[in-house]
Short mmCIF file of C-alpha atoms and ligand atoms in Angstrom, two decimals:
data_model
loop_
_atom_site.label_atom_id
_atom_site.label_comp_id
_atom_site.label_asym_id
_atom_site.label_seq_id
_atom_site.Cartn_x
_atom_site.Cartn_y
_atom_site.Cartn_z
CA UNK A 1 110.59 86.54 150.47
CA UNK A 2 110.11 88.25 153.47
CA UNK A 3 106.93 89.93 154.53
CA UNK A 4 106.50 93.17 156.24
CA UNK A 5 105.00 91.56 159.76
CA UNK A 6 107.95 89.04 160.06
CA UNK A 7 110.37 92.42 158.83
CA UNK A 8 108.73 94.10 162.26
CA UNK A 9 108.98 91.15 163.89
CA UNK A 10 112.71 91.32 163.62
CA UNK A 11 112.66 95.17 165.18
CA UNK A 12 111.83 92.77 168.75
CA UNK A 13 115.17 91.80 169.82
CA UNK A 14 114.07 89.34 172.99
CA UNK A 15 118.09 88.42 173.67
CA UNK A 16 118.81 91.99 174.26
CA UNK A 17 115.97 92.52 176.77
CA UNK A 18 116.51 94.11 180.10
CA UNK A 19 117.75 97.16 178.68
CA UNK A 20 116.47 100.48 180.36
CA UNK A 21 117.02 103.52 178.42
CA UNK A 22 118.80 106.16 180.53
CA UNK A 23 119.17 108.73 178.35
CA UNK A 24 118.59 110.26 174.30
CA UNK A 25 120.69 113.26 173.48
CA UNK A 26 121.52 114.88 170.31
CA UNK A 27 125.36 115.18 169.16
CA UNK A 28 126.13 117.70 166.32
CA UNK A 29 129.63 117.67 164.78
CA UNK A 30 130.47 119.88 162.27
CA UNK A 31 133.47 119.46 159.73
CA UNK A 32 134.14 123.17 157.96
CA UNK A 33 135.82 123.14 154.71
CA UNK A 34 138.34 125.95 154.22
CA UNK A 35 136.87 129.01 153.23
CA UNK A 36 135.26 129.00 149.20
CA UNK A 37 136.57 125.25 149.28
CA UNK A 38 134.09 123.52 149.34
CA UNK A 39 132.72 121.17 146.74
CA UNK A 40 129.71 122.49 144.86
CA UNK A 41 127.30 120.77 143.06
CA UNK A 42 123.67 122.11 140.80
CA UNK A 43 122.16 123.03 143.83
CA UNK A 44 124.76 125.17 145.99
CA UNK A 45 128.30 124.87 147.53
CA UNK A 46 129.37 123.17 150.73
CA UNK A 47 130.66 124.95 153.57
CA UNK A 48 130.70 121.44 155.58
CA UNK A 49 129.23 118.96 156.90
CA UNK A 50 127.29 118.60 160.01
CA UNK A 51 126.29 115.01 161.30
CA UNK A 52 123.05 115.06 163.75
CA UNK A 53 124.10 111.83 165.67
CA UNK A 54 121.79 110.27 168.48
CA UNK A 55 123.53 108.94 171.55
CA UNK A 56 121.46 106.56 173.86
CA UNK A 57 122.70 105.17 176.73
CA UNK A 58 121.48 102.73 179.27
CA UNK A 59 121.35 102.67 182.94
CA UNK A 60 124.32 99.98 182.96
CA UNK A 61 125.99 102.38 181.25
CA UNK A 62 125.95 101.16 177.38
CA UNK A 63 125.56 103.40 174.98
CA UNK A 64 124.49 103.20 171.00
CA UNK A 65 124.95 105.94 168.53
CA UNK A 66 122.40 106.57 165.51
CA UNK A 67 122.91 109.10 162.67
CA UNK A 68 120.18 111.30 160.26
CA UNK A 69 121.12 112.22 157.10
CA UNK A 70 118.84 115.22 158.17
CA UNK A 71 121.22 116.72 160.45
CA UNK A 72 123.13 118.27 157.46
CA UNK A 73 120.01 119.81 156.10
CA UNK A 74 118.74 120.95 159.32
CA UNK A 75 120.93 119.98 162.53
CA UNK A 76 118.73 122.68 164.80
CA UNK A 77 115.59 120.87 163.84
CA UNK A 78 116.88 117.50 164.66
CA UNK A 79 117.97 118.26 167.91
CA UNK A 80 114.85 120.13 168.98
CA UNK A 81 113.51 116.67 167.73
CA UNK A 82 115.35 114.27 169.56
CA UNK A 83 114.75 116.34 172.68
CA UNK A 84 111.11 115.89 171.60
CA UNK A 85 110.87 112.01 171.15
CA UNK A 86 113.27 111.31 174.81
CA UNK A 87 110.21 111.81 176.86
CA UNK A 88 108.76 108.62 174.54
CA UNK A 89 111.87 106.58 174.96
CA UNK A 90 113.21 107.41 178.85
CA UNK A 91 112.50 104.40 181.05
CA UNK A 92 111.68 101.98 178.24
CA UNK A 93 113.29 98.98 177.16
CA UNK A 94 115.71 99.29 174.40
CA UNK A 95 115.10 95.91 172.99
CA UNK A 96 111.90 96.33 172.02
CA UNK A 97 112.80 98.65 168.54
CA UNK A 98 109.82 98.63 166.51
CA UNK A 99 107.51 98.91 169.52
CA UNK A 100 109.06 102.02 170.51
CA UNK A 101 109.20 103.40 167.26
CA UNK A 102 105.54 103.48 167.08
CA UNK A 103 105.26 105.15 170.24
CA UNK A 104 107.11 107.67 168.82
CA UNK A 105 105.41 107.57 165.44
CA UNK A 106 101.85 107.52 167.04
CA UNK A 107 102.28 110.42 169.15
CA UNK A 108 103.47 112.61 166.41
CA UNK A 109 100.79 111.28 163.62
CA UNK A 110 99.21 114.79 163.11
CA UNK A 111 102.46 116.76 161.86
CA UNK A 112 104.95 113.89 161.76
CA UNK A 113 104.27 111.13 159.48
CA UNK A 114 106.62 112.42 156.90
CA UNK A 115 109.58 114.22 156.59
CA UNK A 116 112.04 115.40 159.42
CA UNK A 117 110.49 114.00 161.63
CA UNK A 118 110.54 110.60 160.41
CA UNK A 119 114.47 111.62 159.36
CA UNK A 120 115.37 112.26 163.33
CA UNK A 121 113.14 108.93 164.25
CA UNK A 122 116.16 107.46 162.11
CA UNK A 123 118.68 108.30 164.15
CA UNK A 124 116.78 107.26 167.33
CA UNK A 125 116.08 104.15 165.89
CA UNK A 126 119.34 103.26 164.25
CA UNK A 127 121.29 104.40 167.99
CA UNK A 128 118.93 101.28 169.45
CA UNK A 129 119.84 98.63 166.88
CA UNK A 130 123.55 99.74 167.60
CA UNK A 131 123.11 99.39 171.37
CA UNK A 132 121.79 96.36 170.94
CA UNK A 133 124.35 94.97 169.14
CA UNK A 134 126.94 96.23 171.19
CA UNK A 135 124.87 94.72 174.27
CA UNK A 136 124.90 91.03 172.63
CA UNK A 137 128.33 91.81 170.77
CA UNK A 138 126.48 90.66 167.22
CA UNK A 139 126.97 92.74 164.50
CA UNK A 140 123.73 94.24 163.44
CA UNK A 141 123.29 92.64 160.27
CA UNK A 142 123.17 89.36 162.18
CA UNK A 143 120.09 90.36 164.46
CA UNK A 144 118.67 91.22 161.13
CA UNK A 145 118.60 87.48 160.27
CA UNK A 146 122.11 87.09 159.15
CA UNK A 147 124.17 88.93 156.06
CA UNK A 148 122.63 87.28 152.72
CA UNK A 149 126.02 88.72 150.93
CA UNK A 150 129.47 87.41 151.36
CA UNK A 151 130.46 90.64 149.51
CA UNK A 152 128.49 93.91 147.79
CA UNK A 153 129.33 95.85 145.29
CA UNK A 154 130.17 99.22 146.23
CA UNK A 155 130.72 103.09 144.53
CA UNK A 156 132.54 105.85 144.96
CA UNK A 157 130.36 108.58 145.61
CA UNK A 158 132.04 111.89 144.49
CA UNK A 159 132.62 113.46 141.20
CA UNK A 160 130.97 117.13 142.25
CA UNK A 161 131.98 120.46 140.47
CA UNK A 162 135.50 120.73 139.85
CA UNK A 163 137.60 121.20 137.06
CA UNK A 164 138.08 118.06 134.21
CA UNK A 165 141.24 118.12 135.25
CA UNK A 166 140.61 117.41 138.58
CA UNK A 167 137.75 115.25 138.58
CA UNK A 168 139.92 112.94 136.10
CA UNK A 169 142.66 112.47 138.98
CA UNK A 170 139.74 112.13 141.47
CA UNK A 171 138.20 108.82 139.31
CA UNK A 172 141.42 107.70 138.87
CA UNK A 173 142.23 107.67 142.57
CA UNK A 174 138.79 105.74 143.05
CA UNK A 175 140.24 102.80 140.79
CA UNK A 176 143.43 102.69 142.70
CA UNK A 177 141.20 102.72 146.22
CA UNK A 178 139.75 99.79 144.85
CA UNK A 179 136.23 101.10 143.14
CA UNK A 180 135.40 99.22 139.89
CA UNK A 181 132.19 101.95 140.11
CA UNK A 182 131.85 105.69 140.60
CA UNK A 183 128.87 108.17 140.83
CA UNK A 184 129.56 112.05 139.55
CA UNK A 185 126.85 114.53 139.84
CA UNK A 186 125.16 116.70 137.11
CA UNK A 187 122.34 118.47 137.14
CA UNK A 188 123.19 121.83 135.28
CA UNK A 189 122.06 121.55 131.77
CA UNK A 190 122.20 118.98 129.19
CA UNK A 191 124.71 119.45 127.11
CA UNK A 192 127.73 120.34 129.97
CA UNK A 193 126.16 117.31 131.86
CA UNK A 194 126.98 115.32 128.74
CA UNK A 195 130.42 116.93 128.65
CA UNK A 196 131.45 116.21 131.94
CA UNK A 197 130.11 111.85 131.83
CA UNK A 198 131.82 111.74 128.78
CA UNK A 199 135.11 112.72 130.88
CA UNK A 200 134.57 110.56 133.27
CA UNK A 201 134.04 107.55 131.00
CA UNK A 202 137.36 108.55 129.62
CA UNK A 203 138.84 108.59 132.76
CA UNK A 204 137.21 105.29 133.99
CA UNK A 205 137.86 103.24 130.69
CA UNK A 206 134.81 101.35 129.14
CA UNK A 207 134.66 98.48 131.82
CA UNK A 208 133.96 100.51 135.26
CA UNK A 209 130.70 101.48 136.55
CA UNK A 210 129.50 104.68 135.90
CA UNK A 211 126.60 106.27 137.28
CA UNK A 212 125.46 109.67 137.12
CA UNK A 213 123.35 111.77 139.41
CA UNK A 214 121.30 114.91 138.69
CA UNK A 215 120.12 115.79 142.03
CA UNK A 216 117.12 117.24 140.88
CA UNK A 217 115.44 115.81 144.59
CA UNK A 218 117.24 118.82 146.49
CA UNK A 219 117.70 121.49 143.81
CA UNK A 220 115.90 124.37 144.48
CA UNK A 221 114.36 124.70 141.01
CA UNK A 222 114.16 121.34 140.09
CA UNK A 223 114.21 119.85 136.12
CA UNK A 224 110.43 118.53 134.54
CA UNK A 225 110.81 115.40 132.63
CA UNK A 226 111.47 117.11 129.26
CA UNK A 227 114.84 118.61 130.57
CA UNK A 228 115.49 115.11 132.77
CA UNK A 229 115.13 113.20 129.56
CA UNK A 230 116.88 115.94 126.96
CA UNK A 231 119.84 115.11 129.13
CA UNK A 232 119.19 111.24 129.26
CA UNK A 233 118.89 110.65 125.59
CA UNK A 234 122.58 112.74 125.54
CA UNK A 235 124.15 110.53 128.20
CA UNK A 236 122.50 106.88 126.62
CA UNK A 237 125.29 106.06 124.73
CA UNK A 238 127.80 106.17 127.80
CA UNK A 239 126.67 103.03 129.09
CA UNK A 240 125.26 104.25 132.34
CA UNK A 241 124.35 102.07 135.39
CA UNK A 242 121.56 103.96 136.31
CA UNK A 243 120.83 107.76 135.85
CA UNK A 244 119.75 108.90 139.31
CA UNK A 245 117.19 111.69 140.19
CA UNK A 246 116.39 113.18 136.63
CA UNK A 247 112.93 114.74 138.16
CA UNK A 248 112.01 116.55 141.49
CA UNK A 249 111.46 114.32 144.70
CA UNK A 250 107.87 114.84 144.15
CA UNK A 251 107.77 114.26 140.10
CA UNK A 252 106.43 110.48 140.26
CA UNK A 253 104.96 110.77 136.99
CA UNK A 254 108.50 112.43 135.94
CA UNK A 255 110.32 109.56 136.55
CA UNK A 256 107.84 107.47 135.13
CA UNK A 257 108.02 109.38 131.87
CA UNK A 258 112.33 108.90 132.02
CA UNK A 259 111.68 105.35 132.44
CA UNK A 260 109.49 105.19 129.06
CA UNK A 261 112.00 107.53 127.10
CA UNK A 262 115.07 106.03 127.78
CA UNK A 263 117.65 103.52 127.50
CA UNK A 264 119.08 103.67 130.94
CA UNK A 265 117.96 102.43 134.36
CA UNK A 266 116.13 105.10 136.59
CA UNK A 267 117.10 105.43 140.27
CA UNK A 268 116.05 107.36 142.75
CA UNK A 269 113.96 107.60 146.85
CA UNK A 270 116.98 108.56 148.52
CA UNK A 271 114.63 111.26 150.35
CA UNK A 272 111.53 109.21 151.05
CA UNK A 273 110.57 109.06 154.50
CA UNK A 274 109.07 105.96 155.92
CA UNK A 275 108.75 102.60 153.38
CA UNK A 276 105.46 103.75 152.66
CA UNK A 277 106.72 106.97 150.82
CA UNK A 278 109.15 105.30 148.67
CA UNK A 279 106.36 102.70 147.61
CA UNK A 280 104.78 105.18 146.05
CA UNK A 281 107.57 105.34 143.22
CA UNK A 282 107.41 101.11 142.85
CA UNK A 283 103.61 100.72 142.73
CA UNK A 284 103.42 103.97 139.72
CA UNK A 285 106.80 101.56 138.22
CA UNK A 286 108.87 104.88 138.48
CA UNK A 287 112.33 103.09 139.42
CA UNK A 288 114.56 100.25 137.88
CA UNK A 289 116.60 100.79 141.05
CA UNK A 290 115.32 102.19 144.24
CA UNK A 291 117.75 104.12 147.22
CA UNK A 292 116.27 103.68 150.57
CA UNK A 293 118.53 105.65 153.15
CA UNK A 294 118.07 103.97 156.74
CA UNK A 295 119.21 107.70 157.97
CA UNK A 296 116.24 109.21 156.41
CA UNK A 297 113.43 107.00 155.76
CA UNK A 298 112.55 106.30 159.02
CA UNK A 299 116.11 103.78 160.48
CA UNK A 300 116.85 100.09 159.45
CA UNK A 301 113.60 98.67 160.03
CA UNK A 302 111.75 101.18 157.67
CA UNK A 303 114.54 100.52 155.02
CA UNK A 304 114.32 96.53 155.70
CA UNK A 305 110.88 96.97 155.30
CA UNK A 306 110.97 99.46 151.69
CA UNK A 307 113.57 96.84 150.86
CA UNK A 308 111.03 94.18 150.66
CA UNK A 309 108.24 96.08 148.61
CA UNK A 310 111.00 96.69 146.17
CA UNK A 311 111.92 92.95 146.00
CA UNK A 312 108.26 91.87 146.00
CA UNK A 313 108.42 94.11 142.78
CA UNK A 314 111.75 92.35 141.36
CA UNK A 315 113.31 95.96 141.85
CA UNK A 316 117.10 96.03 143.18
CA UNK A 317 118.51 97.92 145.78
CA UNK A 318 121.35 100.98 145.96
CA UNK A 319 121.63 101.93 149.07
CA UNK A 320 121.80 105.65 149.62
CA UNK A 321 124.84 107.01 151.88
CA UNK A 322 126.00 110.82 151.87
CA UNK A 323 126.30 111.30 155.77
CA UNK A 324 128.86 110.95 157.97
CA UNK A 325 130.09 107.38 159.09
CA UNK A 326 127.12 106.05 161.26
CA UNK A 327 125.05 106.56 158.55
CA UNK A 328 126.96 104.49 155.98
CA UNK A 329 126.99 102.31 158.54
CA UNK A 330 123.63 101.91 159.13
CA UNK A 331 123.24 101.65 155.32
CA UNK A 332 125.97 98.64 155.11
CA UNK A 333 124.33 96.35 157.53
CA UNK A 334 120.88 96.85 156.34
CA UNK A 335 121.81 95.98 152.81
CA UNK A 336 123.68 92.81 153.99
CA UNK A 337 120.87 91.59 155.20
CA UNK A 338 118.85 92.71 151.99
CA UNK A 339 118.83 89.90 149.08
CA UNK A 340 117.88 92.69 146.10
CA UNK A 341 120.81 94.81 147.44
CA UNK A 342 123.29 95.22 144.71
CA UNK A 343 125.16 98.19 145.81
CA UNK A 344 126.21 100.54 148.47
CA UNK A 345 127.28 104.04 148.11
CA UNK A 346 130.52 105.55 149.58
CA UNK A 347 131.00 109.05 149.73
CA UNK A 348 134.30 109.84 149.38
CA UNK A 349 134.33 113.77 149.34
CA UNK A 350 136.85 114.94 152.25
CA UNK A 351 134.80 114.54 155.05
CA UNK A 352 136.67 113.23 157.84
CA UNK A 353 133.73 112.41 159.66
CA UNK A 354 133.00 109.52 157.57
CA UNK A 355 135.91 107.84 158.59
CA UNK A 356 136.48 108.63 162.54
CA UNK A 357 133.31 107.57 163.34
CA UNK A 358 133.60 103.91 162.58
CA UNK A 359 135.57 101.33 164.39
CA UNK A 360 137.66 99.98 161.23
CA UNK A 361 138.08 101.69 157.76
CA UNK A 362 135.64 99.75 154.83
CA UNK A 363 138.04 97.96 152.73
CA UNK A 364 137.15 97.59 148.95
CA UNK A 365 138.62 95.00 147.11
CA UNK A 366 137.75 94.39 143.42
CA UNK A 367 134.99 97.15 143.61
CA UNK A 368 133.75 94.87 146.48
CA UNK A 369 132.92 94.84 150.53
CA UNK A 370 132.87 92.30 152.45
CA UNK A 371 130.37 91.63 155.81
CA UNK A 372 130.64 94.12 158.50
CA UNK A 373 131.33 91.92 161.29
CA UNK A 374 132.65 94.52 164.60
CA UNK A 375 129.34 94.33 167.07
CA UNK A 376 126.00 96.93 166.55
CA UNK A 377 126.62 98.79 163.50
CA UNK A 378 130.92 99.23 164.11
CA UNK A 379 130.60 102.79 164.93
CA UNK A 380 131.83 104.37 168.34
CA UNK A 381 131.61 108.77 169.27
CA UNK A 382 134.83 109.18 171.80
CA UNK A 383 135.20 112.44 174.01
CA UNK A 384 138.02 113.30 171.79
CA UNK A 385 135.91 113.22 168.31
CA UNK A 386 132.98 115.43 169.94
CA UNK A 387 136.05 117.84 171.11
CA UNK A 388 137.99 117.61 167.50
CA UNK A 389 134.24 118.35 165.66
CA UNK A 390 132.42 120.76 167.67
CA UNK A 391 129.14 121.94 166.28
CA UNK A 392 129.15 125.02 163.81
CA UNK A 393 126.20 126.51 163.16
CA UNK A 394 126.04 127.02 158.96
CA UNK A 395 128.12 124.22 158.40
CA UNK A 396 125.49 122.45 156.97
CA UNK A 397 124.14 122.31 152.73
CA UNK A 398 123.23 125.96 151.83
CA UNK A 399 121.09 125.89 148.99
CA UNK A 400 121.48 128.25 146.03
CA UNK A 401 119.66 129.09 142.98
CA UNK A 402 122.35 128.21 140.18
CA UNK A 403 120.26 127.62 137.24
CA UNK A 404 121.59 129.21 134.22
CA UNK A 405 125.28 129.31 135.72
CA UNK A 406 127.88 127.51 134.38
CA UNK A 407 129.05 124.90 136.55
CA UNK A 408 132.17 125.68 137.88
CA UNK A 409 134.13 122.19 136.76
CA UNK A 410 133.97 123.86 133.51
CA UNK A 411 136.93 126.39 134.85
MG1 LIG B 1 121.65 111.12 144.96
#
């Protein structure tokens, strides 16, 4: 097993020395859905999407591209950011990744430990490990010691508020795609959560994954453990692979509770920033299955790094992904490389951004991916993308308060 000095020591890529960063620049693209379209889940609707994307680029005139999930909670923020960490990062030598992320981390220790600004540090930090794998023309996974997978298991990561109806021809177009595993989300009350996982366990038949999500980490009035595990003893009998955020982001003791009431592995730390966050949740035992994001805890290094506390704590590994392409991406490669990985998220909600923004489409087979193997992290940003995806302002998540309302896949 891995420790966390030899994970660091990885962040040092010697080969790819000789580097000089030129430039680090934030790219917003926006995807709008047409008007009221959008997909809605317990805590609001979607207008779109916005991806905050880092671009660095060398004085030879390489460049590597980086993605936060933050940018489609707060794309402003994480370009102010990125403006903020390029005076840390102008000059230096790309290669040397985990030195340079504590340069940025030191300098911002009184207001930046946590949160955003570990988020945007993701997408700084992820744009490096892509430049230097474009540099050496090594897949990213293989400066990371080398893919420990020949294949993953992967989800499809969909199933928001829409009708029975429609969410039955959406899980059903997941098994044809090749999923043997989808995720829906929940979150309203108990007994339509129970309603709507018993459809999709119809729809799925008894042999596919099924996992179900409450996102009570982002809703804006969050379940306590009582409600989290009301619903949980509804949905036991379904056979769940994990039940994912029952409790607020914050509710350690929450989840810890869930995990002592019920009959179905707890997941959750998709929104922990840095390693050090998310082992908060494995030292109080709060998880059966942690979700590092490398967009949002901090880049690949932090989630290499919150990848090994969870192993040292026999804890597997789903690897959060609801960004645009980069940031599954990023997720795909760091998991590779991650022995207690056992699955990878895919969103599949129409967001066209996931797919133009890598080199080659992911193909599942048998519910299955194989090894990235295009050079960095397979991800390229073209003129003609940035022109086809300008940045709109609002066209990120807009939170609501929709307690109490029925959820609209009832209609
Ligand atoms: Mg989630």
């Amino acid at each position: 097993m891995i420790d966390l000095a030899e994970v660091r020591a990885l962040g040092n890529i010697t080969e790819a020395k000789g580097l000089t960063i030129a430039d680090v620049e934030p790219v917003l693209l926006s995807y709008a859905f047409p008007e009221d379209d959008g997909p809605a889940w317990s805590g609001g609707q979607l207008q779109g999407f916005t991806a905050g994307l880092v671009r660095i680029t060398t004085s030879d005139g390489l460049y590597g591209i980086g993605e936060t999930y933050a940018g489609n909670f707060a794309p402003d923020v994480v370009a102010a950011l990125v403006t903020y960490y390029r005076s840390y990062l102008v000059g230096e030598d790309a290669s040397r990744i985990a030195d340079l992320w504590d340069r940025c981390y030191s300098r911002t220790l009184y207001w930046g430990r946590s949160g955003i600004a570990i988020a945007t540090l993701s997408g700084i930090e992820c744009a490096l490990w892509d430049l230097c794998g474009k540099a050496l023309g090594r897949p990213c996974v293989d400066l990371l010691g080398g893919a420990v997978h020949d294949s993953v298991a992967c989800y499809a990561s969909g199933g928001l508020d829409v009708s029975i109806g429609q969410l039955d021809r959406e899980l059903r177009r997941y098994a044809a795609d090749g999923f043997r595993a989808a995720k829906i989300r929940t979150g309203s009350d108990p007994e339509s959560d129970f309603a709507k996982a018993s459809a999709a366990r119809t729809s799925l038949g008894p042999e596919a994954g099924l996992a179900v999500d409450a996102v009570q980490g982002s809703n804006p009035q969050p379940w306590g453990a009582q409600e989290a595990i009301a619903c949980g003893k509804l949905l036991e009998p379904l056979g769940l692979i994990w039940y994912e955020e029952p409790c607020a982001a914050t509710d350690i003791e929450g989840y810890v509770a869930c995990r002592r009431a019920l009959d179905i592995p707890i997941a959750g730390g998709e929104s922990t920033t840095t390693a050090e966050e998310l082992n908060r949740f494995l030292t109080a035992d709060a998880l059966d299955i942690a979700q590092p994001d490398a967009s949002h805890i901090g880049g690949i290094l932090e989630a290499r790094k919150a990848g090994a506390l969870a192993e040292s704590r026999s804890i597997d590994l789903a690897m959060h992904a609801w960004g645009a392409g980069v940031c599954v991406m990023e997720n795909v490669h760091v998991g590779f490389a991650m022995p207690n990985c056992r699955w990878l998220e895919i969103p599949v909600v129409p967001n066209p951004l996931i797919d133009v923004l890598r080199l080659e489409p992911l193909e599942v087979r048998d519910g299955r991916i194989a090894a990235p193997t295009r050079p960095g992290l397979g991800v390229q940003l073209t003129p003609e993308i940035e022109a086809a995806y300008p940045y709109r302002p609002k066209h990120h998540y807009q939170f609501e308060d929709r307690r109490g309302v029925a959820s609209r896949w009832e209609a």
